[in-house]
mmCIF file of C-alpha atoms in Angstrom:
data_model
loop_
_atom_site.group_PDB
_atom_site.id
_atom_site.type_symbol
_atom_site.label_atom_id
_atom_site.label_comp_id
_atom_site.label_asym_id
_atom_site.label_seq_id
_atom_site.Cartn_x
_atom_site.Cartn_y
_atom_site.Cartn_z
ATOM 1 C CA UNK A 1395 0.000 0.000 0.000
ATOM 2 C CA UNK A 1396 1.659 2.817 -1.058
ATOM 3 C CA UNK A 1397 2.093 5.554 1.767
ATOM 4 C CA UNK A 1398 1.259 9.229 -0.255
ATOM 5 C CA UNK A 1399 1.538 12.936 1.299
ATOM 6 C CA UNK A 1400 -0.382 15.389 -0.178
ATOM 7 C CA UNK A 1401 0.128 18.679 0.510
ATOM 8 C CA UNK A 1402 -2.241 21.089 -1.290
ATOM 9 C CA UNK A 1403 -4.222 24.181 1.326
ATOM 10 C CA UNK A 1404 -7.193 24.123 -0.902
ATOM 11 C CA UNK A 1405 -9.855 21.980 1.376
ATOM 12 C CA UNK A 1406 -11.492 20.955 -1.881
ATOM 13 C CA UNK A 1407 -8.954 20.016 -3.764
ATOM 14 C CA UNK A 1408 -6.916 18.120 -0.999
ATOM 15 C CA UNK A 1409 -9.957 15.741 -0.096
ATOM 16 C CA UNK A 1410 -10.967 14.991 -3.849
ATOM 17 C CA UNK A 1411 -7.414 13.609 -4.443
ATOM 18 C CA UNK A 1412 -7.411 11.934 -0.798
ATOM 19 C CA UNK A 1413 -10.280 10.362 -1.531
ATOM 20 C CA UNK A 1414 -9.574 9.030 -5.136
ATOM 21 C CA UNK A 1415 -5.915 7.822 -4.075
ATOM 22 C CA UNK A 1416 -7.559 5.350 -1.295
ATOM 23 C CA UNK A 1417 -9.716 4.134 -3.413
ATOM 24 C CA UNK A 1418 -6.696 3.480 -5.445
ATOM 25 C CA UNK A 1419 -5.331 1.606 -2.594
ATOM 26 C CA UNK A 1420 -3.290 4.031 -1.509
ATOM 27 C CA UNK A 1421 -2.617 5.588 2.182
ATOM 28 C CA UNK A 1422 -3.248 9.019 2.214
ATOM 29 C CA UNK A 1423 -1.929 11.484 4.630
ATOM 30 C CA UNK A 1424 -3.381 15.556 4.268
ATOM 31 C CA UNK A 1425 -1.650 18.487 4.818
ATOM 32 C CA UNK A 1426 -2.578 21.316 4.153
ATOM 33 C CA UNK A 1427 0.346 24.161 4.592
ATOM 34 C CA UNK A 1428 3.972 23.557 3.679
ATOM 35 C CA UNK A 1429 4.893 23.814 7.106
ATOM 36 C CA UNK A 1430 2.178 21.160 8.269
ATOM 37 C CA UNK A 1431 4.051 19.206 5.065
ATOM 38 C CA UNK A 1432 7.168 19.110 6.285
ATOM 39 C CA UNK A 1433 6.144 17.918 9.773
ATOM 40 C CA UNK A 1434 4.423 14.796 8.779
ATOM 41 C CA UNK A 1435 7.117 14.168 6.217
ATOM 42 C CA UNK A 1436 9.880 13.974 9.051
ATOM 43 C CA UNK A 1437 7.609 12.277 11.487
ATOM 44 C CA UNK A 1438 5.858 9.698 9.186
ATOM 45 C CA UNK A 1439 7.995 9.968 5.882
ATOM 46 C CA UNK A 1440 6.340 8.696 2.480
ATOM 47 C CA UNK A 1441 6.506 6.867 -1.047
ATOM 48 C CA UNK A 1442 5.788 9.790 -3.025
ATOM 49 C CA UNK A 1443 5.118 13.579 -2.075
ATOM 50 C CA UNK A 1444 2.064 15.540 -4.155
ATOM 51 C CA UNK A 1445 3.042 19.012 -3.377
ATOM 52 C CA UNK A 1446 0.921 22.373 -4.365
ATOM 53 C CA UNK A 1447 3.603 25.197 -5.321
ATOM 54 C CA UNK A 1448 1.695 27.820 -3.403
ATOM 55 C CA UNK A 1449 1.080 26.960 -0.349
ATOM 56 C CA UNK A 1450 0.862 28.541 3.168
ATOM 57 C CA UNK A 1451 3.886 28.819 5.366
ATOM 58 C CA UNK A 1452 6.504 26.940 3.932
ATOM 59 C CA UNK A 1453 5.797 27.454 0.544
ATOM 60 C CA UNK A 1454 6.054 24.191 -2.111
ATOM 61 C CA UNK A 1455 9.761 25.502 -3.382
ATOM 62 C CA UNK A 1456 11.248 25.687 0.161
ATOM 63 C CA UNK A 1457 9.212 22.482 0.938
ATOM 64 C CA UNK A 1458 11.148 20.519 -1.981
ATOM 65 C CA UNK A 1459 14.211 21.666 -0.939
ATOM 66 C CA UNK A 1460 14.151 20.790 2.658
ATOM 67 C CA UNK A 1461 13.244 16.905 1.424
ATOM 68 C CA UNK A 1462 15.770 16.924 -1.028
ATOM 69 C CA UNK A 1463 18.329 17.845 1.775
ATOM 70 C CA UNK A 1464 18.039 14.265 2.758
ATOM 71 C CA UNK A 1465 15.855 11.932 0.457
ATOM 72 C CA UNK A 1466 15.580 10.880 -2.919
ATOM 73 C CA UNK A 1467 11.910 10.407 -2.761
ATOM 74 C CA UNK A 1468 9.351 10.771 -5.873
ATOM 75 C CA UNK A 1469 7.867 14.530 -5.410
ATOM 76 C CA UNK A 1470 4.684 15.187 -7.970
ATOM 77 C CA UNK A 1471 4.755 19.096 -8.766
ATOM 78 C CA UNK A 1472 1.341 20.690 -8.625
ATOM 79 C CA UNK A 1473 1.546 24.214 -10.663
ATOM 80 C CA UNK A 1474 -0.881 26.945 -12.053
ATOM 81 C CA UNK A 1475 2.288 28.152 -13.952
ATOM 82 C CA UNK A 1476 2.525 27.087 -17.420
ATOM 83 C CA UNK A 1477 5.734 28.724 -18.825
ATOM 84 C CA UNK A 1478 8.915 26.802 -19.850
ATOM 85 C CA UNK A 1479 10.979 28.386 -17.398
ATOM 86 C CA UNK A 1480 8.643 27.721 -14.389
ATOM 87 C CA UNK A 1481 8.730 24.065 -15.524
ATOM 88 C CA UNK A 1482 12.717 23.979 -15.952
ATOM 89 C CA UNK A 1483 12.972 25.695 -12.755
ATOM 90 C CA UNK A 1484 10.645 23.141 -11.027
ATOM 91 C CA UNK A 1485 12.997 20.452 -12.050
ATOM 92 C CA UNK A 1486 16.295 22.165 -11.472
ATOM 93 C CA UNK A 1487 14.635 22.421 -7.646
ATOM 94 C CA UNK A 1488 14.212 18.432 -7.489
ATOM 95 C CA UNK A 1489 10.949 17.717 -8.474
ATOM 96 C CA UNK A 1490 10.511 14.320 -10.486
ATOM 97 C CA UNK A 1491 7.335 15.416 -12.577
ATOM 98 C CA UNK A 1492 4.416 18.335 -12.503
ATOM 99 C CA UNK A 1493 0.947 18.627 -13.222
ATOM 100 C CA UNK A 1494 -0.615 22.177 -14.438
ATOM 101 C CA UNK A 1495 -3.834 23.114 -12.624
ATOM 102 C CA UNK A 1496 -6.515 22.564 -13.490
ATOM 103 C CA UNK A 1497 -5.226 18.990 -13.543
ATOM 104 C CA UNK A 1498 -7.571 15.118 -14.091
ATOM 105 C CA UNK A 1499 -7.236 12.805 -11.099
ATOM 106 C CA UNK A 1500 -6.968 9.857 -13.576
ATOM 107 C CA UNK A 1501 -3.886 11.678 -14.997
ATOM 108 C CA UNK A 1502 -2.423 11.947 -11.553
ATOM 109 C CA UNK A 1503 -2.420 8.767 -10.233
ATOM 110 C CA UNK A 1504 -1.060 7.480 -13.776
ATOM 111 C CA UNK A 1505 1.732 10.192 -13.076
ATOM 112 C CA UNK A 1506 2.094 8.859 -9.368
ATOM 113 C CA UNK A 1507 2.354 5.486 -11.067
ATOM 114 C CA UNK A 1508 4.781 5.743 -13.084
ATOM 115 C CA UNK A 1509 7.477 7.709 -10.179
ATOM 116 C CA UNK A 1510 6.461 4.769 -7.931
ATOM 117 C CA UNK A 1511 7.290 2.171 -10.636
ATOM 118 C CA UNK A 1512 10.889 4.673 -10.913
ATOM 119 C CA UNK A 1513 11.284 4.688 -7.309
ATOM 120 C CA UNK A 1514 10.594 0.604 -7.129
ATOM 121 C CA UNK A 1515 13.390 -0.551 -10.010
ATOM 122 C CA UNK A 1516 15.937 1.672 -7.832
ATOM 123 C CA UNK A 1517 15.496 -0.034 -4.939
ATOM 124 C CA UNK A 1518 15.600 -3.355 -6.842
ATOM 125 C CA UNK A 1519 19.014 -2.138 -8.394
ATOM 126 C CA UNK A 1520 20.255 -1.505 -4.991
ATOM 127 C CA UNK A 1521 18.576 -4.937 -3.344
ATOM 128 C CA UNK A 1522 20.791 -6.696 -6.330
ATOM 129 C CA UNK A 1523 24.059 -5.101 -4.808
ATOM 130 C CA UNK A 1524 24.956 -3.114 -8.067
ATOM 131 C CA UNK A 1525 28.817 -2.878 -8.145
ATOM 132 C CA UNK A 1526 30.595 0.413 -7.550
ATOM 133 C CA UNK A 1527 31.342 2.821 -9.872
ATOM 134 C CA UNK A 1528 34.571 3.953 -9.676
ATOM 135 C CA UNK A 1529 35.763 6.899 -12.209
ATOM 136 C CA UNK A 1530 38.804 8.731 -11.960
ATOM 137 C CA UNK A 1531 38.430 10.625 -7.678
ATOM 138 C CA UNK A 1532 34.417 9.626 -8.089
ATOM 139 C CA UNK A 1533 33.228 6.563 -6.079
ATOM 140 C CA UNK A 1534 29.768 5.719 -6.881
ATOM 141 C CA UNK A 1535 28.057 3.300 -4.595
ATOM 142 C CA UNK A 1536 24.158 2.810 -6.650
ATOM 143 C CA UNK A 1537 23.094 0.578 -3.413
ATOM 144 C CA UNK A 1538 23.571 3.606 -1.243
ATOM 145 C CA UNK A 1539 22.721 6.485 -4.042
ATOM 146 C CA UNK A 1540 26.218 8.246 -2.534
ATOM 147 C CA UNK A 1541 29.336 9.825 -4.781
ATOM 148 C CA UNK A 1542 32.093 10.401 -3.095
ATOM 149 C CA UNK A 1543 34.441 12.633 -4.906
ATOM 150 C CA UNK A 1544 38.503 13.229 -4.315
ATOM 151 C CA UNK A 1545 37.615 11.690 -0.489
ATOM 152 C CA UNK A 1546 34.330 14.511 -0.080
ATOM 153 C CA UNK A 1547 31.153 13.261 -0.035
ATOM 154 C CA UNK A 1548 28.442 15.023 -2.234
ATOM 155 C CA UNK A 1549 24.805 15.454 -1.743
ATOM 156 C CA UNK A 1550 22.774 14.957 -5.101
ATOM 157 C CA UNK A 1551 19.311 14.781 -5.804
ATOM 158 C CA UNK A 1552 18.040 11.718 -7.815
ATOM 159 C CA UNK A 1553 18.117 12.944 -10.980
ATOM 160 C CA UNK A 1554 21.443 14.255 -10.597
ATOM 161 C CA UNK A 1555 22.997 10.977 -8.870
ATOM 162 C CA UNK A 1556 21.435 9.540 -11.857
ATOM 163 C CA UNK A 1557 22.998 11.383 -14.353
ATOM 164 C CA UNK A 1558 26.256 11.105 -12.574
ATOM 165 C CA UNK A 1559 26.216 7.284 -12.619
ATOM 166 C CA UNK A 1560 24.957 7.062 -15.647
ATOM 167 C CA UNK A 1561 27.582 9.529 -17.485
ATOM 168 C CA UNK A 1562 30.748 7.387 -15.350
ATOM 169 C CA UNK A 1563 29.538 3.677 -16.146
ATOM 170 C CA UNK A 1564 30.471 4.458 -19.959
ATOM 171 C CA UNK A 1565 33.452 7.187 -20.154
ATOM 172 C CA UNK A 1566 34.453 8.530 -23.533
ATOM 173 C CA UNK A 1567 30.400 7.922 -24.649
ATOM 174 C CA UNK A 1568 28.972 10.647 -25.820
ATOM 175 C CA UNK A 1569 25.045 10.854 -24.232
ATOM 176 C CA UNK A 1570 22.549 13.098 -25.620
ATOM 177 C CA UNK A 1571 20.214 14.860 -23.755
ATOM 178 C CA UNK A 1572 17.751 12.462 -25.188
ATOM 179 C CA UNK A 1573 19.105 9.539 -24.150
ATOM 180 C CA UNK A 1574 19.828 10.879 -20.669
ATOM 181 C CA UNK A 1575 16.550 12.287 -20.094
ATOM 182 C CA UNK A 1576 14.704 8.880 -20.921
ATOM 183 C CA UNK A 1577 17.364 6.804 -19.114
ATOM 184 C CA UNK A 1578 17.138 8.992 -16.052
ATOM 185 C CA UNK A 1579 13.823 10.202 -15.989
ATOM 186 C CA UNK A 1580 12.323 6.882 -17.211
ATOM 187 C CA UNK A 1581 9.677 9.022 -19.669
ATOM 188 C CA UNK A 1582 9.705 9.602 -23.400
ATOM 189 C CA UNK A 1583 11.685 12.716 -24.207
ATOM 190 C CA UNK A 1584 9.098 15.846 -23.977
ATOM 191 C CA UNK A 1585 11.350 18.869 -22.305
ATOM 192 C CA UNK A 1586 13.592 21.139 -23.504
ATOM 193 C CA UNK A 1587 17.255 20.667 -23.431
ATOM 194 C CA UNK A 1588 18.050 23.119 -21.197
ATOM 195 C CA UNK A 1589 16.270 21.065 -18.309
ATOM 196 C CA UNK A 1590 19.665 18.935 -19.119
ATOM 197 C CA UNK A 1591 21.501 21.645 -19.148
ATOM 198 C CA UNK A 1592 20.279 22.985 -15.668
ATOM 199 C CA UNK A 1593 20.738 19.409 -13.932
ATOM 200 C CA UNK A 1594 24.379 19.529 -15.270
ATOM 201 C CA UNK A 1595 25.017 22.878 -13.902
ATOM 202 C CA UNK A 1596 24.215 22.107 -10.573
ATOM 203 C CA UNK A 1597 26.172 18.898 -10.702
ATOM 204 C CA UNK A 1598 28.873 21.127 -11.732
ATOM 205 C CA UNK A 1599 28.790 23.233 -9.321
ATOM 206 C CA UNK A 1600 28.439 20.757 -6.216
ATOM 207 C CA UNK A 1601 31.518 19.191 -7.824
ATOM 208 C CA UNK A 1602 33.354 22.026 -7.670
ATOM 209 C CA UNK A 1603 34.564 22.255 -4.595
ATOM 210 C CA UNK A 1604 36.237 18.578 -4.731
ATOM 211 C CA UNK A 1605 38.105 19.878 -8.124
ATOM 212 C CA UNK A 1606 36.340 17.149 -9.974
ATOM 213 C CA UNK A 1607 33.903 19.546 -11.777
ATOM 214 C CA UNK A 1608 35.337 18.969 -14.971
ATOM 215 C CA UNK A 1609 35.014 15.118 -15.079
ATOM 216 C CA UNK A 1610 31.701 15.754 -17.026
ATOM 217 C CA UNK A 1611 32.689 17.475 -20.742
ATOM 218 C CA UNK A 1612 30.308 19.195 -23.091
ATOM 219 C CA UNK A 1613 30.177 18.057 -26.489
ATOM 220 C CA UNK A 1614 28.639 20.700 -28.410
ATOM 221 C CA UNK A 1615 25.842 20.244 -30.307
ATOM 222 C CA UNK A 1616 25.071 16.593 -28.895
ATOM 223 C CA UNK A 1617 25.480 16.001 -26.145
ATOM 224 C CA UNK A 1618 27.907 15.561 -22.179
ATOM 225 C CA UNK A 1619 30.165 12.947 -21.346
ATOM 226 C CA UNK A 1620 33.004 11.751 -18.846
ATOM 227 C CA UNK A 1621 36.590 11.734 -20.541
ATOM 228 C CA UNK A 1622 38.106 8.028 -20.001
#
């Protein structure tokens, strides 16, 4: 029974999607201010996060970025904001997926389905005991979702462990954002590539500090890699 926190202040809106996810089968727990959120997410925890952006207290983007201080967990987006930028920015902050308002509950819990399915294979990976990655100073341990880099550990979201990993178990292979995108993300290609660009960025620039930032090489015009 997957365990579901859904954090949305609009009374309405919150119980509808309650209410459909358990008859889903799911376990619902409402809050219904950012603040309220983040207390029942470090109390009780969760399989999945449905977060509103604007929300009351904490708002959704401070929300996001207090979880992804410590977990990797699937966080739904729920927007009213429909430009490009908005979405990029959404995913630069962590989030694994969005929905605009006004939004179909059917089309939510196919979303939710899909992050849990994500969220499931990872932990699979890591029950199988996937070998280390080591590249160059980078020690990549997939069981634990850690990189350690010249001896420093860094913090990484998902996405970006993700793209790490996947950029060091190949060096010299030249990914596109394509292929990254639907090997990371799990989904059929649908953003722009500067949603790449933006995840790379901030890998970047946490690797910076452990002089390892330039591992990851642009190739212009196709794609990023790791020099062998």
């Amino acid at each position: 029974m997957p365990r579901i926190l859904l954090i949305e202040d609009d009374t309405d809106i919150n119980n509808a999607v309650c209410a459909y996810l358990n008859r889903q089968g799911c376990r619902c727990r409402q809050a219904f201010s950012g603040t309220e959120g983040l207390l029942y997410w470090r109390q009780e925890g969760a399989d999945l996060l449905v977060v509103d952006l604007m929300l009351p207290g904490l708002n959704g983007q401070g929300l996001l970025a207090e979880v992804r201080r410590t977990a990797a967990v699937p966080v739904i987006v729920l927007s009213a904001r429909t430009a490009v930028q908005d979405r990029v920015e959404l995913l630069r902050l962590g989030a694994d997926d969005y929905l605009t308002n006004p939004f179909s509950l059917e089309e939510l819990w196919l979303r939710i389905g899909v992050q849990l399915r994500h969220a499931g294979a990872a932990r699979l990976a890591g029950e199988d005991t996937a070998p280390t990655i080591r590249y160059k100073e980078w020690e990549i341990d997939p069981e634990k979702r850690s990189l350690v880099a010249a001896g420093q550990p860094v913090e990484l979201t998902l996405h970006e462990f993700e793209i790490v990993a996947l950029l060091a178990s190949r060096p010299q292979k030249v990914f596109t954002r394509q292929e990254i995108f639907e090997q990371v993300w799990n989904q059929t290609y649908f953003v722009e590539d500067k949603t790449i660009n933006v995840h790379i960025s901030n890998i970047r620039a946490k690797l910076r500090p452990t002089g390892t930032d330039g591992y990851i090489r642009t190739v212009w015009g196709i794609g990023f890699k790791c020099e062998g």
